[in-house]
Coordinates of C-alpha atoms in Angstrom, one line a residue:
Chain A
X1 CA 29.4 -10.0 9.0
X2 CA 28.5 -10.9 12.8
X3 CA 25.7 -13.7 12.9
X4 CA 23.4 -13.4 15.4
X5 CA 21.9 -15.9 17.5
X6 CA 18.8 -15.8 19.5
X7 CA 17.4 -17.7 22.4
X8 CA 13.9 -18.6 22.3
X9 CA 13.1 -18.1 25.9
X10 CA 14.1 -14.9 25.5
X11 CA 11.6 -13.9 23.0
X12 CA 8.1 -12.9 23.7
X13 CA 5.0 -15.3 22.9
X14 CA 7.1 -17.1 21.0
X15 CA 5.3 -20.5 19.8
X16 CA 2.0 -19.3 21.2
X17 CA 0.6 -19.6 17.7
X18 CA 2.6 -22.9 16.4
X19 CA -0.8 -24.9 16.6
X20 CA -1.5 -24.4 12.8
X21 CA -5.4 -24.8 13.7
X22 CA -5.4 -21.8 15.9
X23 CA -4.7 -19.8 12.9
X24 CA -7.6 -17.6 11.5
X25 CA -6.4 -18.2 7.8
X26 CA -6.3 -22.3 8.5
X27 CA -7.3 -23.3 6.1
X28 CA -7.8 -20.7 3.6
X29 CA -11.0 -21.8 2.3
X30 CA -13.0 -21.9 5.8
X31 CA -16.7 -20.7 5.4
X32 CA -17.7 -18.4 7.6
X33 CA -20.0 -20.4 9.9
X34 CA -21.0 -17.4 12.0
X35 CA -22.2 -15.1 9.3
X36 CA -20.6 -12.4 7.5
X37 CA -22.3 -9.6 8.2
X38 CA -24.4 -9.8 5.1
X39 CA -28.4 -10.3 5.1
X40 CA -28.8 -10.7 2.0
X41 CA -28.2 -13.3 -0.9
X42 CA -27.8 -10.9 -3.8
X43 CA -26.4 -7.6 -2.8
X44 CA -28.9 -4.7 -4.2
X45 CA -27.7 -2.9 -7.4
X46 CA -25.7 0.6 -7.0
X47 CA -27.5 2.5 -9.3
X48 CA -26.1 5.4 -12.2
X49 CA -22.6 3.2 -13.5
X50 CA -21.0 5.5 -15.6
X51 CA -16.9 4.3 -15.7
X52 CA -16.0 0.9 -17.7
X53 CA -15.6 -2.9 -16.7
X54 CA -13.7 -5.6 -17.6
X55 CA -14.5 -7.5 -20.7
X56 CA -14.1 -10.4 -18.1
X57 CA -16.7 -9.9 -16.1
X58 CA -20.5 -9.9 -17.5
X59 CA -21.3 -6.4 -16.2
X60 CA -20.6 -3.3 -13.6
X61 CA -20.2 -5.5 -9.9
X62 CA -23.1 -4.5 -7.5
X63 CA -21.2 -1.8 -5.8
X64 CA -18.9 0.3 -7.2
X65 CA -16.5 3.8 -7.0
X66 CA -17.9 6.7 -8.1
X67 CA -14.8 9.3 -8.1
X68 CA -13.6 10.6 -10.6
X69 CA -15.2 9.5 -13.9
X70 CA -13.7 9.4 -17.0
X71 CA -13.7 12.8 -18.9
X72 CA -12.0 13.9 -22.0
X73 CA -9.0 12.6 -24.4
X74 CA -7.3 10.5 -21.0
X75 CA -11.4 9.2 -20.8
X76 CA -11.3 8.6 -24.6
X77 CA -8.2 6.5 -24.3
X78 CA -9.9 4.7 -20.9
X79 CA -12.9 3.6 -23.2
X80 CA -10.5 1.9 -25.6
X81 CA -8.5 0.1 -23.1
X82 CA -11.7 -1.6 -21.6
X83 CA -13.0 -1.8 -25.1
X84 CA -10.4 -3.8 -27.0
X85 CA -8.5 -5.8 -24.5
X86 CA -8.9 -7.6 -21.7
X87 CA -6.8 -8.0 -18.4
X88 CA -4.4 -10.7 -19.5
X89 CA -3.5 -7.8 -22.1
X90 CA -0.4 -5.7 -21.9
X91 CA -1.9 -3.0 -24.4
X92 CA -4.7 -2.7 -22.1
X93 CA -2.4 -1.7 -18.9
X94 CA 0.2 0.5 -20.6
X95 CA -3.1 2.6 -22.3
X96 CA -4.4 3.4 -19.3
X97 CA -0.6 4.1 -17.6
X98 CA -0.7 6.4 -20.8
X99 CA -4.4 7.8 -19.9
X100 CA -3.0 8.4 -16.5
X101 CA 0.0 10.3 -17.8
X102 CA -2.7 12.7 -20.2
X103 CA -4.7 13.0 -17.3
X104 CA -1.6 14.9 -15.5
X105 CA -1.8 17.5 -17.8
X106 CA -5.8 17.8 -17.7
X107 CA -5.4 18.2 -14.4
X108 CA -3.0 20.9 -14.5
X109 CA -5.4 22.7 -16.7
X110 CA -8.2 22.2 -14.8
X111 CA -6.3 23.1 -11.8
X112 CA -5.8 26.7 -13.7
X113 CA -9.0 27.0 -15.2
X114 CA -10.5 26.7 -11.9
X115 CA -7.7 29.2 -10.4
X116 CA -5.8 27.5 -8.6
X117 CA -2.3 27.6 -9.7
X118 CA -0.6 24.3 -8.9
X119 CA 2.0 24.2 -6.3
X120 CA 4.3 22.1 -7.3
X121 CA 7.2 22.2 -4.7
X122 CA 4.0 21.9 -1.8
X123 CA 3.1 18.6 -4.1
X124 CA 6.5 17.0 -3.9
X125 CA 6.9 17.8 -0.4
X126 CA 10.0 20.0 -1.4
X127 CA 10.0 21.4 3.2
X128 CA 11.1 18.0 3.9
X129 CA 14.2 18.2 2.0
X130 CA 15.2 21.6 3.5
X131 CA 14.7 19.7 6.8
X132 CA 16.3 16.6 6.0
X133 CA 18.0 16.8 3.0
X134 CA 19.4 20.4 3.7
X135 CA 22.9 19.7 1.4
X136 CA 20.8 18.5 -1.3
X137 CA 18.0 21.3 -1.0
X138 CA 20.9 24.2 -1.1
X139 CA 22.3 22.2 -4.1
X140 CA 19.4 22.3 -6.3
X141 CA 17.8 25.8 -5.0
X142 CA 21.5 27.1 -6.2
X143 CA 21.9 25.3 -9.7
X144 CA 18.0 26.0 -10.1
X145 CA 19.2 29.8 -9.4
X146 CA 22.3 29.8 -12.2
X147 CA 20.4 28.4 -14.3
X148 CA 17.7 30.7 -14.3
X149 CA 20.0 34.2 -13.8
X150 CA 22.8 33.2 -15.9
X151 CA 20.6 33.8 -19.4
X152 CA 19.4 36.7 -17.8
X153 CA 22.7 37.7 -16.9
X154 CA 24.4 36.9 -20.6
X155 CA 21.8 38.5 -22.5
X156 CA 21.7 42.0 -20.3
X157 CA 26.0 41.7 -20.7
X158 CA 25.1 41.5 -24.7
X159 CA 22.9 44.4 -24.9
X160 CA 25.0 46.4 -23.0
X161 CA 27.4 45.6 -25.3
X162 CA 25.8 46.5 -28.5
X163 CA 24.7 49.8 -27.1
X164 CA 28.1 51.1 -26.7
X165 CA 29.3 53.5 -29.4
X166 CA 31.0 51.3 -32.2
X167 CA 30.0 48.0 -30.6
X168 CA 28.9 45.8 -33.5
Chain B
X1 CA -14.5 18.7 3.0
X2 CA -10.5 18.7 3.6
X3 CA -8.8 15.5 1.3
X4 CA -5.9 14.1 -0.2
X5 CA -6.2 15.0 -4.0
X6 CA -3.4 12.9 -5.9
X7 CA -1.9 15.5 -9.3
X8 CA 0.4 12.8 -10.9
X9 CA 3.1 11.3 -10.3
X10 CA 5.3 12.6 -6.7
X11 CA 2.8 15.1 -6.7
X12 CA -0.2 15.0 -4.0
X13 CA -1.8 17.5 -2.0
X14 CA -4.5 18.3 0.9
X15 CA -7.4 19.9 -0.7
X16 CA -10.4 21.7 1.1
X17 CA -12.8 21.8 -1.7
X18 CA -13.7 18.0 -2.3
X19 CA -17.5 17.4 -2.0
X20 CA -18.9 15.4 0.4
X21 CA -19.4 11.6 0.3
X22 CA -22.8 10.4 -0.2
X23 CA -24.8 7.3 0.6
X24 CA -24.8 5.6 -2.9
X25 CA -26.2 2.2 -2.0
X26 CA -28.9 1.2 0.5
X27 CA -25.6 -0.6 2.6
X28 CA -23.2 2.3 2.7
X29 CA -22.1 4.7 6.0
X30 CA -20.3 7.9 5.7
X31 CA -17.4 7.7 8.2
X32 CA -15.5 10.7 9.8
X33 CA -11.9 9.4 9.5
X34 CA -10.0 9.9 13.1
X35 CA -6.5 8.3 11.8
X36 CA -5.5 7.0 8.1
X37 CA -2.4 5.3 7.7
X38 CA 0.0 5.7 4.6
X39 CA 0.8 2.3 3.4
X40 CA 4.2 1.2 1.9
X41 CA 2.0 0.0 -1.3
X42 CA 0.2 4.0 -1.0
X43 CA 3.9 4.8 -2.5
X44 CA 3.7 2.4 -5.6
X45 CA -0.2 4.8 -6.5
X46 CA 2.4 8.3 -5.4
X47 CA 5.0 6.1 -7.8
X48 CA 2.9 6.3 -11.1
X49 CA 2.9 2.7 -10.9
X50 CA -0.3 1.7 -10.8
X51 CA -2.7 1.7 -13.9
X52 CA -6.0 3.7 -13.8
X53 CA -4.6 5.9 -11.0
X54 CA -6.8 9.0 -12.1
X55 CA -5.3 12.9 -10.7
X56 CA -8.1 14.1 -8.6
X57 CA -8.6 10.8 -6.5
X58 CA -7.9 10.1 -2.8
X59 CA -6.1 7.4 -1.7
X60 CA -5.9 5.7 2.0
X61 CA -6.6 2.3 2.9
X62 CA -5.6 1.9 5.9
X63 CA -8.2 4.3 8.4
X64 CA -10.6 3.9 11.7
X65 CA -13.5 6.6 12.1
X66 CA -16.8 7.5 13.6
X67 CA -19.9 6.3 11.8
X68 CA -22.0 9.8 10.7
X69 CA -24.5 8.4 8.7
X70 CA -26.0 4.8 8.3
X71 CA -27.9 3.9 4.6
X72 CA -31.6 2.4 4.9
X73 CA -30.3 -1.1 4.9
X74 CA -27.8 -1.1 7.3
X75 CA -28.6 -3.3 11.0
X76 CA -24.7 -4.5 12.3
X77 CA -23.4 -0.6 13.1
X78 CA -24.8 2.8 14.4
X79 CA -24.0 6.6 14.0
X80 CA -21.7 7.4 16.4
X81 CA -19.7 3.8 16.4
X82 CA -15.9 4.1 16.4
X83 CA -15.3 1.6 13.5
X84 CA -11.7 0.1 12.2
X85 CA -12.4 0.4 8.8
X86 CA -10.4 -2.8 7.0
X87 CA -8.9 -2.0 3.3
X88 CA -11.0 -5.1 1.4
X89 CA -14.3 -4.0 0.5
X90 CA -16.3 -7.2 0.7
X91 CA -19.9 -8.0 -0.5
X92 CA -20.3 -10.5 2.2
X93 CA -22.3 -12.5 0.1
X94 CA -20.5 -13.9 -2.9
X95 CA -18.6 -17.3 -2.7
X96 CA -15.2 -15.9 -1.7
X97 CA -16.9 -14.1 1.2
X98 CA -18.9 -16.7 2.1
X99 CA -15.3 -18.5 2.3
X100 CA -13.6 -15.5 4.3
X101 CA -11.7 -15.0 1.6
X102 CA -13.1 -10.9 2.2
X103 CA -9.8 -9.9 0.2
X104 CA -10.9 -11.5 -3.3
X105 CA -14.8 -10.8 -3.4
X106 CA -16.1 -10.8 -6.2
X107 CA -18.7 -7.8 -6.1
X108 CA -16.9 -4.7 -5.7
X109 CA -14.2 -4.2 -8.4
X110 CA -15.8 -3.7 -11.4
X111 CA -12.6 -2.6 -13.6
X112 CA -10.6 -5.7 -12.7
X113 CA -12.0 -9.2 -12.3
X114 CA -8.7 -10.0 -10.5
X115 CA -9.3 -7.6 -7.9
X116 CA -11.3 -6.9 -5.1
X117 CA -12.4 -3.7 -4.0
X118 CA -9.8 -1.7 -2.1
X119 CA -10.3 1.9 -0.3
X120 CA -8.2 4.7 -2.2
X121 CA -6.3 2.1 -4.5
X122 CA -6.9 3.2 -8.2
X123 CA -9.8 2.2 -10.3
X124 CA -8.1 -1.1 -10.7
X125 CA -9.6 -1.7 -7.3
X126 CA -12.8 -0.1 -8.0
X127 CA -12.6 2.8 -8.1
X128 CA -13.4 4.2 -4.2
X129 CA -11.8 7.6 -2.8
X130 CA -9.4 6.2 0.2
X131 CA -9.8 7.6 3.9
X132 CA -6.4 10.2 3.7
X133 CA -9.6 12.8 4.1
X134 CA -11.9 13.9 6.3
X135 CA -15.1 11.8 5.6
X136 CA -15.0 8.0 3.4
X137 CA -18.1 6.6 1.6
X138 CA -17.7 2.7 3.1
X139 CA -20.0 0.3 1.0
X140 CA -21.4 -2.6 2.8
X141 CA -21.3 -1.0 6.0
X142 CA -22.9 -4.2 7.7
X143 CA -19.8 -6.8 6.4
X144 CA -16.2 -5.0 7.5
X145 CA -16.3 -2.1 9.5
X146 CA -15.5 -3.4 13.3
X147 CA -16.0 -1.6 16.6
X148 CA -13.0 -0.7 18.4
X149 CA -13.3 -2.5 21.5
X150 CA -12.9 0.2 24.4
X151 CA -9.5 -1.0 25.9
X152 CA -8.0 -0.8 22.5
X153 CA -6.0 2.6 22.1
X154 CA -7.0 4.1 18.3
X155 CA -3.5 3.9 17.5
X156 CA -3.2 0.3 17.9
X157 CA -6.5 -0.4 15.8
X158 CA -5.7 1.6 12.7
X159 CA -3.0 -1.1 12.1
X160 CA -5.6 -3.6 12.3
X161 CA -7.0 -2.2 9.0
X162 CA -4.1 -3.4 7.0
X163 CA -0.2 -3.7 7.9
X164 CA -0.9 -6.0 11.1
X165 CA -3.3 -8.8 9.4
X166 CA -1.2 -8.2 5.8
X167 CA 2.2 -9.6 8.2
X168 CA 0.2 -12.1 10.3
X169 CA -0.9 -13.3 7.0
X170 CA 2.3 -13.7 5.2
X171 CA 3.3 -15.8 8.0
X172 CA 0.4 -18.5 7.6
X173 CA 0.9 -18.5 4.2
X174 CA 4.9 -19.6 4.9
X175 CA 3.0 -22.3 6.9
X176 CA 5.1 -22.5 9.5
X177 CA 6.1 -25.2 11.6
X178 CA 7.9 -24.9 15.0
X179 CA 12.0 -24.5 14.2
X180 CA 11.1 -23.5 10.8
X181 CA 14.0 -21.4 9.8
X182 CA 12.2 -18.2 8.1
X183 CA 13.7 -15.5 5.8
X184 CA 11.6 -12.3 5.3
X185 CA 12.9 -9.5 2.7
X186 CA 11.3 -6.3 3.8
X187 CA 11.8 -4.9 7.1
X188 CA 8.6 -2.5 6.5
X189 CA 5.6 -2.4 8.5
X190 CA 4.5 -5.7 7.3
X191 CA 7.8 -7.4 6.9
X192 CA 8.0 -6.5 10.9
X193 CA 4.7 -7.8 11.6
X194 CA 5.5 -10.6 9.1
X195 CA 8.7 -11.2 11.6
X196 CA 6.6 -11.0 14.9
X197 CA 4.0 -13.3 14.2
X198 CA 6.6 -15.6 13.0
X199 CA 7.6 -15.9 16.2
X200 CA 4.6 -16.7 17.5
X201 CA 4.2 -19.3 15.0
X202 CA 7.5 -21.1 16.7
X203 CA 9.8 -20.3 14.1
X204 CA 13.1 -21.7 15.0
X205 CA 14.7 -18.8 13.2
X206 CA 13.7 -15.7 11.8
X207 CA 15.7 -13.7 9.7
X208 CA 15.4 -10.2 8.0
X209 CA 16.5 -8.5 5.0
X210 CA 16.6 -5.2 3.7
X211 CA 18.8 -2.1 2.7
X212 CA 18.0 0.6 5.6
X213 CA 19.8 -0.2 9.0
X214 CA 17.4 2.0 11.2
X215 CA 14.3 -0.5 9.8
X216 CA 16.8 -3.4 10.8
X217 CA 17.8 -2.1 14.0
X218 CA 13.8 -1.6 15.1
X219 CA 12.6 -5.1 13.6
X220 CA 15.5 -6.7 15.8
X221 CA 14.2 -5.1 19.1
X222 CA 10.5 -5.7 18.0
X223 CA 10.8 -9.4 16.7
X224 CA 13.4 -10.2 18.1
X225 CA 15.4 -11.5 15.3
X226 CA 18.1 -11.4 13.4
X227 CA 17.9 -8.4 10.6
X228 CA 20.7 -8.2 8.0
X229 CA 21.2 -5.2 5.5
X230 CA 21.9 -6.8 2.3
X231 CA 23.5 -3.8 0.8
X232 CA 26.9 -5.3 3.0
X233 CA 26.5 -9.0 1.0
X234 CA 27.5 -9.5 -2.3
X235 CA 24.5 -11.6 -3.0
X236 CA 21.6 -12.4 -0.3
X237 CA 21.0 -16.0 -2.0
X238 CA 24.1 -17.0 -1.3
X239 CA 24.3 -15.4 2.2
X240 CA 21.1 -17.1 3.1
X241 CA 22.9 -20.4 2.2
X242 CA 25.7 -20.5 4.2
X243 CA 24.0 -19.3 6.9
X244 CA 21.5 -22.2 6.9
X245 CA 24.1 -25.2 6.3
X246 CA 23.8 -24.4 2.4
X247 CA 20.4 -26.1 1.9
X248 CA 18.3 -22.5 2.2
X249 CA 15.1 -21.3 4.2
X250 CA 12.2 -23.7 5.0
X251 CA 9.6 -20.2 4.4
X252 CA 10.5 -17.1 2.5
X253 CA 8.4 -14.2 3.0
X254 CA 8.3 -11.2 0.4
X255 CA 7.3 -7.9 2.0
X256 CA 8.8 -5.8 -0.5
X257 CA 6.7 -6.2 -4.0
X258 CA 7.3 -4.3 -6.9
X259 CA 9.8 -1.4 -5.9
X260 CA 12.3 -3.6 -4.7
X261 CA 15.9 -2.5 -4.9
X262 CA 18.6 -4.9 -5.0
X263 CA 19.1 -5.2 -8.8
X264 CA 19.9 -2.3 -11.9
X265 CA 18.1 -5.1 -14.4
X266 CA 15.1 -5.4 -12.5
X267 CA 14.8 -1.7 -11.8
X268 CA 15.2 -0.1 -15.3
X269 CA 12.8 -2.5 -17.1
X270 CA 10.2 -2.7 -13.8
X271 CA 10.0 0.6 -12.2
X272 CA 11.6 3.2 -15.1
X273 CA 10.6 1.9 -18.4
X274 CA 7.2 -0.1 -17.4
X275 CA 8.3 -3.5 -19.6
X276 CA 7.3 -5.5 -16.4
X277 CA 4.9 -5.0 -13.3
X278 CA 7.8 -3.1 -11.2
X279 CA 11.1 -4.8 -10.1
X280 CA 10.5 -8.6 -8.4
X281 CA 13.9 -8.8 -7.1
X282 CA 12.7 -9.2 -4.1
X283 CA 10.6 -12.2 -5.1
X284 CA 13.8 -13.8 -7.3
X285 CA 16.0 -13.8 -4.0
X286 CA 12.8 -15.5 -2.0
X287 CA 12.4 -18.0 -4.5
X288 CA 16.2 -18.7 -5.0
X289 CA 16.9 -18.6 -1.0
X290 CA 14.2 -21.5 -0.3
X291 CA 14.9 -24.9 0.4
X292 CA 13.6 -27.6 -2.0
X293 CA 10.2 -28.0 -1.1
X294 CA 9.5 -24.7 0.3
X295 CA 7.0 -22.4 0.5
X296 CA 7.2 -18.8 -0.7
X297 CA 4.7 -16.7 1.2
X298 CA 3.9 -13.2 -1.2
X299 CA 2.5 -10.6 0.1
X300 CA 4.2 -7.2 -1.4
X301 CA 2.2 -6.0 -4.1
X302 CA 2.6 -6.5 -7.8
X303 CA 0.8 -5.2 -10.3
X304 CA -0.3 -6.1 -13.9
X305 CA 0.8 -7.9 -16.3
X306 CA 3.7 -10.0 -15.7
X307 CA 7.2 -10.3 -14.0
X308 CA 10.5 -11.6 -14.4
X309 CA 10.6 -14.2 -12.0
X310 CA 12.8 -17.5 -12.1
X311 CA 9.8 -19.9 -12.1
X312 CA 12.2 -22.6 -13.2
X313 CA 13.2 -22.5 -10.1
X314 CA 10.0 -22.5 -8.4
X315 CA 9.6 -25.6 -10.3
X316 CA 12.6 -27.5 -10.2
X317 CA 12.8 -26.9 -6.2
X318 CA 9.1 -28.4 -5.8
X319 CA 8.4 -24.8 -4.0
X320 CA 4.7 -24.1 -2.9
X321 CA 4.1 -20.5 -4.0
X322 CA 1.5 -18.7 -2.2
X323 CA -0.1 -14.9 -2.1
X324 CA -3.4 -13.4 -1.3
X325 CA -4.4 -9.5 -0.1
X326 CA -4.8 -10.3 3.4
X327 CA -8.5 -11.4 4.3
X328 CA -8.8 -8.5 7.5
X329 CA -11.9 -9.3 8.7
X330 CA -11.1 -12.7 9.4
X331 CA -7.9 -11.6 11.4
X332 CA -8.7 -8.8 13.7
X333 CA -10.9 -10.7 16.8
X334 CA -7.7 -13.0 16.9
X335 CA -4.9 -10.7 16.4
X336 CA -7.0 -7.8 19.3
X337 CA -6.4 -11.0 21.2
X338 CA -2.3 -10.9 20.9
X339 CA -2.5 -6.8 21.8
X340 CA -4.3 -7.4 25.2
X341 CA -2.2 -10.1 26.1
X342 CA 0.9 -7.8 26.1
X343 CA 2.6 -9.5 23.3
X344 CA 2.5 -6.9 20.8
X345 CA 2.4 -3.3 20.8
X346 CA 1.5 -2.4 17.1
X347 CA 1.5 1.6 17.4
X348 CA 5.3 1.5 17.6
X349 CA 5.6 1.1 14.2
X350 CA 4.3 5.0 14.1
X351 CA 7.2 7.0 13.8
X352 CA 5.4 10.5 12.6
X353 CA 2.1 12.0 13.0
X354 CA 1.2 14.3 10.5
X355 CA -1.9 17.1 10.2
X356 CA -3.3 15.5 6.9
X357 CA -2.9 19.6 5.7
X358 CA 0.7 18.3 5.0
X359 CA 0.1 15.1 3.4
X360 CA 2.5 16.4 0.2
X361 CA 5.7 16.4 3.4
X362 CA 4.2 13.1 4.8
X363 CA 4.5 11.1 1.1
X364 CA 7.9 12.5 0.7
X365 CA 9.2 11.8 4.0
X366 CA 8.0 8.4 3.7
X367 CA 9.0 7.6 0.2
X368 CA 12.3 8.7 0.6
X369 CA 12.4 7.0 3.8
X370 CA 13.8 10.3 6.2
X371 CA 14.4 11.1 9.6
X372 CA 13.9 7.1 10.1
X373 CA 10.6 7.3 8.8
X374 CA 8.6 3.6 9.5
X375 CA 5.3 4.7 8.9
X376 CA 3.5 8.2 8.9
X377 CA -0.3 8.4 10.5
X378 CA -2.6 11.2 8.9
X379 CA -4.6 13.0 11.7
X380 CA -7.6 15.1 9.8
X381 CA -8.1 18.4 12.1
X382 CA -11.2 17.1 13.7
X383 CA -9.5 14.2 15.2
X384 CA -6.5 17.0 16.3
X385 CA -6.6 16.7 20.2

């Protein structure tokens, strides 16, 4: 392998930020001696909480998300996540990995009862592989294909088979 | 109003029927998005990885927009302001804040104590629909949204909401000295930015890693560097020794995180079967490829709970490890600085603009990384022009 090498007068602002105390994040902790923004001390309350918060913290955090609140047996299995374990916990990640998985399906039948029919080539982004990916694309469109006609294809061969005279 | 809606996992799609945003809190605007990035860390919420990823939510951290509507309380913006809008959601107020530490406040994730809040990141982060739509409900309107200064192009600022500060970061957390030899793994968005600012830093070498030569042949003409696909080395550890007199980096930079490919072990228990937080590969190699007495700078995201990482290592070496979500706010005045000097032109790390109709193409383009995809910019159809 060819190792490159580099001259530093060649390369653009280089060492214009080598004073460490010209960095904004030097050093980390640095209060903010202009302001932040904020005029107040305690941030006013978001009102009408209705998702779930860590068993480590004493309570819902000022401001919060609203989208998308838990609903049904993914919301069911939310609730017991937050309820029994806390973040250190791996049961309380992989129940709501398994929530998010249940909620896949939810949303599929949402998606219907509300009549829209999902679209799930247009999802994956399925025109990107005919564009890029075009061997690929032909490959699976044509196995996709057999293995759709060729039942088809067998059992129309065996009925036509058992509907000739003295065909068993 | 037109919005990403996320269906599982590889599945996402633009939707025209998602409600309006409201004002929710006395301190909130309602922003009309006018470009929204997808992020590199976007593909680990596409992935399935991320826990409390709910299907009907709408990611995007990464946007700029035009103030529409103002809550009672809010004094520092207007209606009609062309805001960057910076991924941490911070209170302003709480300790971390008051520290500038905006990317670990402590009022705006209520689901994870761990977290702050993050625009379109899961309810892990809060649980806040993302700016990959048309209009974004931004809390505490008054603390991050910044006004793009008028000789900044909008292109330039949306990276100012995330990728630019995120790789600026990582390099002050590699605390770099001048003739530092530096080793980044990613060559991403970040892991270029990560690359650039380590030259400003004075870094006496900076070196790349990853697997996709048309990432490495960009980050050499934008940093500068050297860029090496490690795909060509038997092992990058021991690469990275020989080529720095067999005593290793003075930094490592990770600007990979948890999708990292480089290892089958690290892959099937991380990424397919969920036993760890994704695959730290990335992270092992950074750790292993320091010097003794190093610093490891981590910014590529990980998620809960734990990873396989060689911490003996870490220990034995006397290595200072060091992560945070970058604290944006903090960043941009200085890094707007760098762009109108002419050092750095951060739009050219946007290889495809993409109606945000199409958002299900843009994901896939980008996860699969195709037609030398870097990163993909959403354009909503009022910002079409």
């Amino acid at each position: 392998m060819e190792f490159q090498r580099i001259d530093h007068k060649d390369i653009v602002g280089w060492g214009v930020d080598a004073d460490k105390s010209v960095r904004p994040n030097y050093p980390m902790w640095k209060p903010a001696t202009e302001g932040t923004g904020a005029h107040w001390a305690i941030p006013e309350q978001q009102p009408n909480f209705k998702d779930f918060y860590s068993m480590e913290r004493p309570g819902p955090t000022h401001v919060f998300g609203s989208t998308v609140p838990p609903k049904g047996l993914s919301g069911l299995i939310r609730k017991l996540s937050f309820a029994k374990f806390s973040e250190g916990h791996w049961e309380h990640w992989i129940l709501l990995l398994m929530a998010d998985r249940i909620g896949v399906f939810e949303g599929i039948i949402d998606d219907v009862l509300h009549g829209t029919m999902p679209r799930l080539l247009k999802e994956r982004g399925w025109e990107v592989d005919k564009k890029f990916k075009t061997k690929r694309y032909k490959k699976v469109v044509t196995l996709s294909a057999l293995a759709v006609l060729a039942p088809i294809v067998f059992i129309a061969f065996n009925m036509n088979k058992n509907e000739q005279p003295g065909a068993r | 109003m037109l919005a990403t809606n996320y269906r599982g996992p590889y599945r996402i799609r633009a939707d025209f029927n998602k409600p309006m945003p409201e004002i929710e809190h006395p301190n909130d605007a309602i922003v009309r998005v006018t470009r929204s990035l997808i992020c590199g860390s976007d593909l680990h919420l596409y992935h399935g990885l991320v826990p409390d990823c709910r299907v009907g939510s709408t990611f995007g951290h990464e946007f700029t927009g035009i103030i529409e509507e103002i809550g009672s309380s809010v004094q520092n913006v207007k209606v009609g302001d062309h805001v960057i809008v910076p991924f941490n959601i911070a209170c302003g107020s709480c300790v971390f804040c008051r520290n500038q530490l905006y990317g670990n406040c402590h009022e705006t994730s209520p689901q994870a104590s761990a977290m702050a809040g993050f625009f379109g990141y899961s309810h892990t982060t809060g649980g806040y629909d993302g700016g990959q739509a048309e209009f974004v409900r931004v809390p505490f309107a008054d603390v991050g949204p910044y006004i793009i200064p008028d000789d900044i192009d909008v292109d330039d600022a949306v990276l100012l909401a995330d990728a630019y500060p995120t790789g600026y970061q990582a390099a002050e957390m590699a605390d770099i000295s001048q003739g530092d030899t530096v080793v980044i793994f990613g060559a991403g968005p970040v892991g270029i930015f990560a690359a650039k600012a380590a030259q400003w830093m004075g870094a006496g070498r900076v070196i790349v890693l990853d697997r996709e030569n048309y990432r490495l042949e960009f980050v050499k003409k934008f940093a500068q560097c050297e860029a090496y696909n490690f795909l060509e080395m038997d092992d990058p550890v021991t690469f990275i020794k020989k080529i720095t007199d067999f005593m290793g980096a003075d930094s490592c930079i990770d600007a990979v995180g948890c999708e990292a490919s480089g290892s089958k072990l690290q892959g099937i228990l991380g990424v397919k079967m969920k036993i760890q937080a994704g695959s730290a590969i990335a992270l092992q190699w950074a750790i292993n490829s320091v010097k003794k007495g190093g610093t490891v700078s981590i910014v590529g995201v990980y998620g809960p709970t734990a990873n396989l990482v060689p911490i003996g290592n870490a220990v034995n070496k006397g290595i200072t490890l060091r992560g945070n979500q970058a604290s944006v706010k903090r960043h941009i005045p200085h890094l707007i600085q760098k762009i109108r000097d002419g050092l750095i032109k951060p739009s050219e790390v946007l290889t495809h603009k993409v109606p945000l109709e199409e958002v299900g193409e843009a994901y896939h383009l980008f996860s699969s990384k195709l037609d030398n995809c870097i990163k993909p910019v959403l354009i909503p159809p009022s910002a079409m022009h």
